[in-house]
């Protein structure tokens, strides 16, 4: 770093000894005015710096998906998209190394309802937290998969944008993550660079001609950063897509990418390169049939599930063999079915629950969906009550409407309760419940 940074090195070293800034990115689909008050992050309209780190666990809005806790530098990919693919465009996007979902939730907000996101993570144990974060974000225009980058051959040339936020040596996180610092060695940098090259070598064919590849790491060394970008250009038919940033943002322009250094940018060390595919990319054949063993709902069942949706006509509903009902946005139907037929370990759309005797037992994902009907029965809770609900306690008030009712906080749904005449059942999934004490040991 000393050799690379020259006279800036002491400032860099000083910044690395300071506590990292705290920042969040708001969910534009779940507006919360309070969160808008804090200091904006210049490159992300929904990004906010917080003056200190609160207990996110004790904030019901965090559980409702009103925001994602994300360090500020990595939100720069939003600006890269603004300048290349555009925002709100009907893009097909693949996030190849997605867990726990920071980039994926940003990508969903950037494409809005118009596009489609395939959020993939190879390590199976990281799928549950990824799914949880995506469910909180509330979008239906997505698929989540659990595959190695080499398994995607049937989707060659399918994507307008492929994001490779690669596993790396984490030099940019040393002040936040002592593990990253203690595991660092020259050998581990070389190992990371080789692994990144393997990932890129699979990812390069997935981008359509004219499409964009966004490669990022949270490290500083050129072996993992620019040398891999150069490899991609030499071997994948890519050219750099030049970006420009206002100088006051402090982002360093390198030959083949952009680097955030913590002494110049209020965030962690983050590297990003944006490339456009100019080479000819053959496209794999699409399949547009639903999975063979999925059934459409009957005309008697349809109104039961449609009642939960604000715009039911925008969705098709299928039942999977084990009984779960899935809602698929019609605008992305062909894309969803193509992905479903190309990959074995994947989910598509949102699982909305199970039909039991003329009743939908609604899933937690449906409670958090942005497509939920706004007039469903709600019990708006005070903060203390909301935290008890999030601890999976059964709450009850005589005035609450009987039946499926959304426990909510500040208008944001937190989960389902089934309200009976003198009690209620809390349907929050066990894995989602808050485990820490919320009020004097309770
Ligand atoms: N994009 C995520 C976000 O913004 O929240 C962070 C991704 S993290 C930097 C890199 C991810 O790559 C990890 O989830 C890790 O499990 C995954 N990974 C590890 N080895 C991999 C491999 N060989 N191929 C693809 N992904 C891998």
XYZ file of C-alpha atoms and ligand atoms in Angstrom:
469
model
C 0.000 0.000 0.000
C 2.926 2.268 0.783
C 4.316 1.782 -2.708
C 0.896 2.291 -4.312
C -0.237 5.296 -2.289
C 3.036 7.212 -1.829
C 2.424 10.466 0.089
C -1.193 9.464 0.843
C -0.075 6.426 2.803
C -0.090 8.043 6.309
C -3.665 9.306 5.768
C -4.701 5.831 4.597
C -3.113 4.220 7.662
C -4.841 6.701 9.953
C -8.236 6.029 8.307
C -7.727 2.280 8.719
C -7.371 2.774 12.473
C -10.695 4.648 12.771
C -14.054 2.961 13.398
C -15.895 2.279 10.119
C -18.825 4.577 9.262
C -22.329 3.134 9.630
C -24.762 3.341 6.752
C -28.050 1.942 5.526
C -29.888 1.846 2.214
C -33.624 2.427 2.381
C -36.098 0.246 0.558
C -37.893 2.608 -1.855
C -40.831 0.170 -1.955
C -41.290 0.535 1.848
C -40.929 4.239 2.511
C -40.240 5.407 6.033
C -39.966 9.168 6.423
C -37.934 9.041 9.641
C -35.102 7.254 7.856
C -34.979 9.934 5.186
C -33.755 12.514 7.724
C -30.167 11.320 8.117
C -27.205 12.383 5.989
C -27.427 11.274 2.323
C -24.785 9.178 0.592
C -24.105 11.124 -2.624
C -24.016 8.145 -5.039
C -27.144 6.340 -3.855
C -30.479 8.197 -3.537
C -31.633 5.851 -0.759
C -28.273 5.612 1.025
C -27.916 7.302 4.435
C -25.016 7.620 6.881
C -26.054 7.136 10.504
C -24.384 9.151 13.275
C -23.765 5.938 15.277
C -24.527 2.236 15.156
C -27.970 1.590 16.692
C -29.209 -1.873 17.690
C -30.764 -2.864 14.376
C -32.253 -5.958 16.032
C -34.354 -3.698 18.251
C -35.738 -1.686 15.333
C -38.959 -3.266 13.965
C -38.435 -1.418 10.642
C -35.271 -3.458 10.102
C -37.324 -6.678 10.359
C -39.982 -5.237 8.055
C -37.392 -4.654 5.308
C -37.557 -0.850 5.370
C -33.768 -0.726 4.947
C -30.642 -2.842 4.504
C -27.499 -2.248 6.517
C -24.778 -1.792 3.908
C -21.453 -0.046 3.890
C -21.467 3.064 1.714
C -18.703 2.378 -0.846
C -20.360 -0.745 -2.202
C -23.493 1.269 -3.016
C -21.413 2.818 -5.797
C -22.633 0.061 -8.101
C -25.915 2.005 -8.296
C -24.115 4.898 -9.989
C -22.300 2.455 -12.288
C -25.685 1.094 -13.377
C -27.122 4.584 -13.812
C -24.309 5.382 -16.232
C -24.378 2.089 -18.169
C -27.617 0.074 -18.161
C -29.847 2.838 -16.722
C -32.202 2.641 -13.718
C -35.749 1.199 -13.867
C -35.007 -0.736 -17.060
C -36.452 -4.170 -17.909
C -33.090 -5.904 -17.488
C -32.317 -9.543 -16.875
C -29.733 -9.477 -14.117
C -27.620 -12.214 -12.536
C -25.931 -11.667 -9.177
C -23.566 -14.637 -9.190
C -22.038 -14.341 -5.678
C -25.044 -12.965 -3.851
C -25.148 -13.869 -0.132
C -26.108 -12.210 2.139
C -27.894 -10.032 -0.417
C -26.522 -6.480 -0.186
C -25.975 -6.107 -3.929
C -29.078 -8.151 -4.780
C -31.406 -5.877 -2.800
C -29.760 -2.838 -4.400
C -30.169 -4.416 -7.850
C -33.862 -5.123 -7.207
C -34.484 -1.491 -6.295
C -32.513 -0.374 -9.360
C -34.487 -2.505 -11.835
C -37.822 -1.959 -10.034
C -40.735 -4.100 -11.161
C -39.677 -3.988 -14.804
C -36.682 -6.320 -14.664
C -35.708 -9.718 -13.327
C -32.994 -10.783 -10.880
C -31.419 -14.201 -10.468
C -29.663 -14.140 -7.109
C -27.194 -17.028 -6.789
C -25.041 -18.264 -3.938
C -22.844 -21.373 -4.131
C -22.504 -22.051 -0.378
C -25.656 -23.790 0.777
C -25.578 -22.522 4.373
C -25.658 -18.950 3.060
C -28.913 -19.456 1.118
C -31.200 -19.068 4.178
C -29.875 -15.603 5.157
C -29.921 -14.579 1.486
C -33.550 -15.651 1.118
C -34.476 -13.923 4.353
C -33.023 -10.613 3.173
C -34.687 -10.922 -0.222
C -38.057 -11.782 1.316
C -37.795 -8.681 3.483
C -37.116 -6.613 0.342
C -40.494 -7.790 -0.958
C -39.954 -8.269 -4.716
C -41.530 -11.092 -6.732
C -39.537 -10.614 -9.944
C -36.706 -12.849 -8.856
C -35.261 -16.296 -8.556
C -32.816 -17.580 -5.922
C -30.405 -20.366 -6.804
C -27.703 -22.421 -5.111
C -25.215 -23.316 -7.842
C -21.566 -23.219 -8.746
C -20.828 -20.557 -11.407
C -19.965 -23.395 -13.785
C -23.530 -24.754 -13.698
C -25.055 -21.881 -15.682
C -24.146 -23.022 -19.212
C -27.799 -23.296 -20.235
C -28.157 -19.557 -19.612
C -25.312 -18.407 -21.858
C -25.982 -14.988 -23.375
C -29.172 -14.687 -21.302
C -28.324 -11.690 -19.117
C -28.136 -7.951 -19.781
C -26.101 -7.539 -16.620
C -23.967 -9.980 -14.637
C -22.629 -8.890 -11.258
C -19.624 -10.755 -9.845
C -19.050 -9.450 -6.316
C -16.272 -11.916 -5.792
C -15.021 -13.631 -2.632
C -11.725 -11.866 -1.957
C -8.914 -11.329 0.548
C -10.921 -8.490 2.124
C -8.113 -5.949 2.570
C -10.682 -3.165 2.436
C -12.445 -4.606 5.482
C -9.470 -4.998 7.808
C -10.696 -2.334 10.231
C -14.141 -3.959 10.406
C -13.219 -7.601 10.286
C -10.201 -8.763 12.267
C -10.544 -12.229 10.764
C -9.861 -10.874 7.282
C -6.663 -9.279 8.589
C -5.447 -12.358 10.428
C -6.092 -14.663 7.435
C -4.263 -12.443 4.966
C -1.097 -13.727 3.295
C 0.450 -13.392 -0.142
C -0.538 -17.007 -0.771
C -4.174 -16.307 0.102
C -4.220 -13.315 -2.267
C -2.940 -15.568 -5.064
C -5.515 -18.215 -4.160
C -8.334 -15.623 -4.215
C -7.159 -14.267 -7.580
C -7.181 -17.767 -9.105
C -10.658 -18.460 -7.699
C -11.940 -15.127 -9.031
C -10.572 -15.992 -12.455
C -12.453 -19.310 -12.382
C -15.664 -17.470 -11.481
C -15.118 -14.873 -14.225
C -14.342 -17.552 -16.749
C -17.826 -19.043 -16.142
C -19.524 -15.644 -15.843
C -18.192 -14.145 -19.071
C -20.370 -16.299 -21.354
C -23.560 -15.454 -19.468
C -23.553 -11.802 -20.617
C -25.292 -11.090 -23.919
C -23.465 -9.179 -26.649
C -23.802 -5.488 -25.716
C -24.529 -6.385 -22.087
C -22.567 -5.349 -19.005
C -20.377 -7.194 -16.496
C -19.812 -5.553 -13.135
C -16.844 -7.003 -11.260
C -16.177 -5.942 -7.680
C -14.122 -6.856 -4.629
C -13.501 -5.312 -1.244
C -9.757 -5.486 -1.560
C -6.915 -3.252 -2.784
C -4.311 -5.443 -4.499
C -4.086 -5.418 -8.281
C -3.794 -9.210 -8.598
C -7.427 -9.602 -7.502
C -8.609 -6.389 -9.122
C -7.139 -4.925 -12.292
C -5.245 -8.031 -13.347
C -8.492 -10.000 -13.325
C -10.213 -7.254 -15.310
C -7.394 -7.429 -17.838
C -7.844 -11.206 -17.990
C -11.550 -10.721 -18.710
C -10.778 -8.308 -21.526
C -8.187 -10.651 -23.041
C -10.351 -13.765 -22.746
C -14.002 -12.729 -22.675
C -14.604 -10.173 -25.441
C -15.117 -7.253 -23.055
C -14.167 -3.565 -23.226
C -14.115 -1.148 -20.284
C -17.247 0.981 -19.908
C -15.815 4.298 -18.730
C -17.559 5.895 -15.762
C -17.111 9.386 -14.368
C -17.638 10.567 -10.816
C -17.614 14.076 -9.338
C -14.133 14.663 -7.879
C -15.606 15.514 -4.441
C -16.760 11.906 -4.076
C -13.083 10.986 -3.707
C -13.163 7.856 -5.864
C -9.783 6.936 -7.380
C -9.837 6.181 -11.113
C -7.394 3.428 -11.976
C -6.445 2.155 -15.412
C -9.109 -0.544 -15.433
C -11.427 0.223 -12.535
C -12.425 2.450 -9.642
C -11.257 2.178 -6.064
C -12.682 3.597 -2.851
C -9.938 4.217 -0.288
C -11.093 4.847 3.290
C -9.042 8.057 3.627
C -10.846 9.556 0.606
C -14.325 8.033 0.774
C -16.492 7.556 3.881
C -16.823 3.824 3.460
C -14.766 0.659 3.204
C -12.157 -0.272 0.597
C -14.147 -1.249 -2.492
C -13.011 -1.936 -6.055
C -15.346 -1.954 -9.041
C -14.930 -2.351 -12.785
C -17.631 -2.107 -15.399
C -17.185 -3.829 -18.753
C -19.275 -4.061 -21.878
C -19.398 -7.212 -23.928
C -18.470 -6.461 -27.514
C -17.636 -10.031 -28.543
C -20.193 -12.291 -30.213
C -22.011 -14.406 -27.605
C -24.149 -17.365 -28.706
C -27.451 -17.532 -26.808
C -28.696 -20.761 -25.234
C -32.225 -21.861 -26.200
C -35.033 -20.663 -23.903
C -37.725 -22.974 -22.486
C -40.961 -21.294 -21.592
C -43.024 -24.077 -20.034
C -43.675 -24.314 -16.302
C -41.967 -27.164 -14.410
C -43.742 -30.428 -15.353
C -45.109 -31.263 -11.918
C -46.535 -27.789 -11.175
C -50.309 -27.315 -11.392
C -52.356 -24.228 -12.053
C -54.852 -23.380 -9.302
C -58.502 -24.241 -9.959
C -61.087 -21.535 -10.576
C -62.393 -22.151 -7.018
C -58.936 -21.718 -5.465
C -57.817 -18.705 -7.474
C -60.005 -16.031 -5.797
C -58.783 -17.195 -2.372
C -55.162 -16.351 -3.149
C -55.915 -13.402 -5.416
C -57.600 -11.615 -2.492
C -54.179 -11.168 -0.896
C -52.761 -9.212 -3.861
C -53.062 -5.560 -4.804
C -52.896 -6.390 -8.533
C -53.791 -10.083 -8.842
C -54.122 -9.831 -12.627
C -50.347 -9.275 -12.806
C -49.635 -12.779 -11.430
C -50.009 -16.420 -12.324
C -50.396 -18.891 -9.479
C -49.114 -22.470 -9.421
C -49.078 -25.237 -6.838
C -45.830 -27.157 -6.380
C -45.892 -30.929 -5.710
C -45.454 -30.465 -1.940
C -48.421 -28.080 -1.847
C -46.794 -24.617 -1.678
C -48.455 -22.037 -3.882
C -46.142 -19.820 -5.930
C -46.952 -16.377 -7.346
C -45.144 -15.527 -10.579
C -45.263 -12.047 -12.143
C -46.712 -12.430 -15.640
C -44.314 -9.867 -17.086
C -41.367 -12.175 -16.291
C -43.037 -15.535 -16.834
C -40.873 -16.727 -19.740
C -37.711 -15.644 -17.965
C -38.746 -17.413 -14.746
C -39.570 -20.655 -16.579
C -36.323 -20.539 -18.544
C -34.353 -20.185 -15.318
C -36.405 -22.936 -13.661
C -35.630 -25.356 -16.474
C -31.929 -24.428 -16.667
C -31.109 -24.863 -12.951
C -31.965 -27.630 -10.521
C -31.527 -25.913 -7.144
C -33.618 -22.764 -7.462
C -36.858 -21.097 -6.444
C -38.807 -18.713 -8.677
C -41.261 -15.919 -7.830
C -42.554 -15.939 -4.256
C -43.935 -18.818 -2.259
C -47.142 -17.450 -0.789
C -48.352 -20.303 1.433
C -50.492 -23.427 1.297
C -54.173 -23.903 0.566
C -55.974 -25.777 3.312
C -59.749 -26.237 3.214
C -60.658 -23.093 1.275
C -58.163 -21.011 3.210
C -54.668 -19.835 2.298
C -52.260 -20.294 5.193
C -50.128 -17.343 4.105
C -46.335 -17.499 4.159
C -44.077 -14.991 5.864
C -42.754 -13.974 2.430
C -46.295 -12.925 1.508
C -46.566 -10.746 4.638
C -43.437 -8.877 3.518
C -44.338 -8.719 -0.178
C -44.600 -5.358 -1.921
C -47.558 -6.779 -3.841
C -49.747 -7.374 -0.810
C -53.260 -5.890 -0.908
C -53.159 -2.636 1.107
C -56.556 -3.217 2.727
C -55.867 -6.534 4.442
C -56.620 -6.455 8.197
C -53.732 -4.879 10.118
C -52.928 -4.521 13.796
C -50.622 -1.533 14.092
C -48.354 -2.106 17.076
C -46.357 0.204 19.319
C -42.604 -0.411 19.258
C -42.590 -2.517 22.456
C -45.489 -4.632 21.212
C -43.835 -5.027 17.801
C -40.693 -6.337 19.488
C -42.741 -8.846 21.471
C -44.385 -9.970 18.234
C -40.884 -10.343 16.762
C -39.974 -12.518 19.752
C -42.861 -14.711 18.598
C -45.112 -13.946 21.561
C -48.861 -14.269 21.034
C -50.498 -10.845 21.408
C -54.211 -10.105 21.492
C -56.548 -7.101 21.632
C -60.352 -7.324 21.579
C -60.659 -4.783 18.755
C -58.488 -6.745 16.296
C -60.322 -8.274 13.368
C -60.624 -12.077 13.630
C -58.738 -14.231 11.119
C -55.478 -13.504 9.276
C -54.185 -10.145 10.460
C -50.899 -8.428 9.713
C -48.900 -7.377 12.744
C -47.440 -4.076 11.580
C -45.315 -1.195 12.774
C -45.593 2.307 11.315
C -47.768 0.797 8.575
C -45.106 -1.783 7.614
C -46.138 -5.460 7.917
C -43.969 -7.594 10.222
C -45.745 -10.948 9.889
C -49.044 -12.789 10.280
C -51.194 -13.417 13.325
C -54.292 -15.561 13.292
C -56.619 -13.690 15.617
C -59.164 -15.835 17.478
C -61.895 -14.805 19.950
C -59.689 -14.618 23.039
C -56.114 -15.128 21.808
C -54.013 -15.128 18.676
C -51.391 -17.374 17.100
C -48.154 -15.795 15.966
C -47.018 -17.136 12.560
C -43.548 -15.600 12.555
C -41.125 -18.347 11.408
C -39.019 -19.645 14.323
C -35.775 -18.763 12.522
C -36.807 -15.129 12.224
C -37.561 -14.479 15.863
C -35.490 -12.063 17.934
C -33.492 -14.012 20.478
C -32.163 -11.135 22.604
C -34.051 -9.609 25.540
C -36.272 -6.742 24.432
C -37.644 -5.360 27.691
C -35.958 -6.008 30.986
C -35.179 -9.651 30.264
C -38.362 -10.735 28.479
N -22.666 -9.772 -2.966
C -22.798 -10.003 -1.548
C -23.442 -8.804 -0.891
O -23.350 -7.691 -1.435
O -24.096 -8.972 0.156
C -21.461 -10.317 -0.930
C -20.751 -11.418 -1.631
S -19.273 -11.966 -0.857
C -18.157 -10.690 -1.217
C -18.773 -13.256 -1.929
C -19.702 -14.448 -1.995
O -19.135 -15.406 -2.915
C -19.891 -15.172 -0.689
O -21.254 -15.276 -0.379
C -19.268 -16.542 -0.923
O -19.993 -17.560 -0.269
C -19.371 -16.704 -2.418
N -18.367 -17.644 -2.967
C -17.365 -18.267 -2.316
N -16.703 -19.081 -3.157
C -17.282 -18.978 -4.359
C -17.068 -19.577 -5.615
N -16.072 -20.444 -5.812
N -17.881 -19.244 -6.623
C -18.878 -18.361 -6.432
N -19.127 -17.754 -5.276
C -18.349 -18.064 -4.243
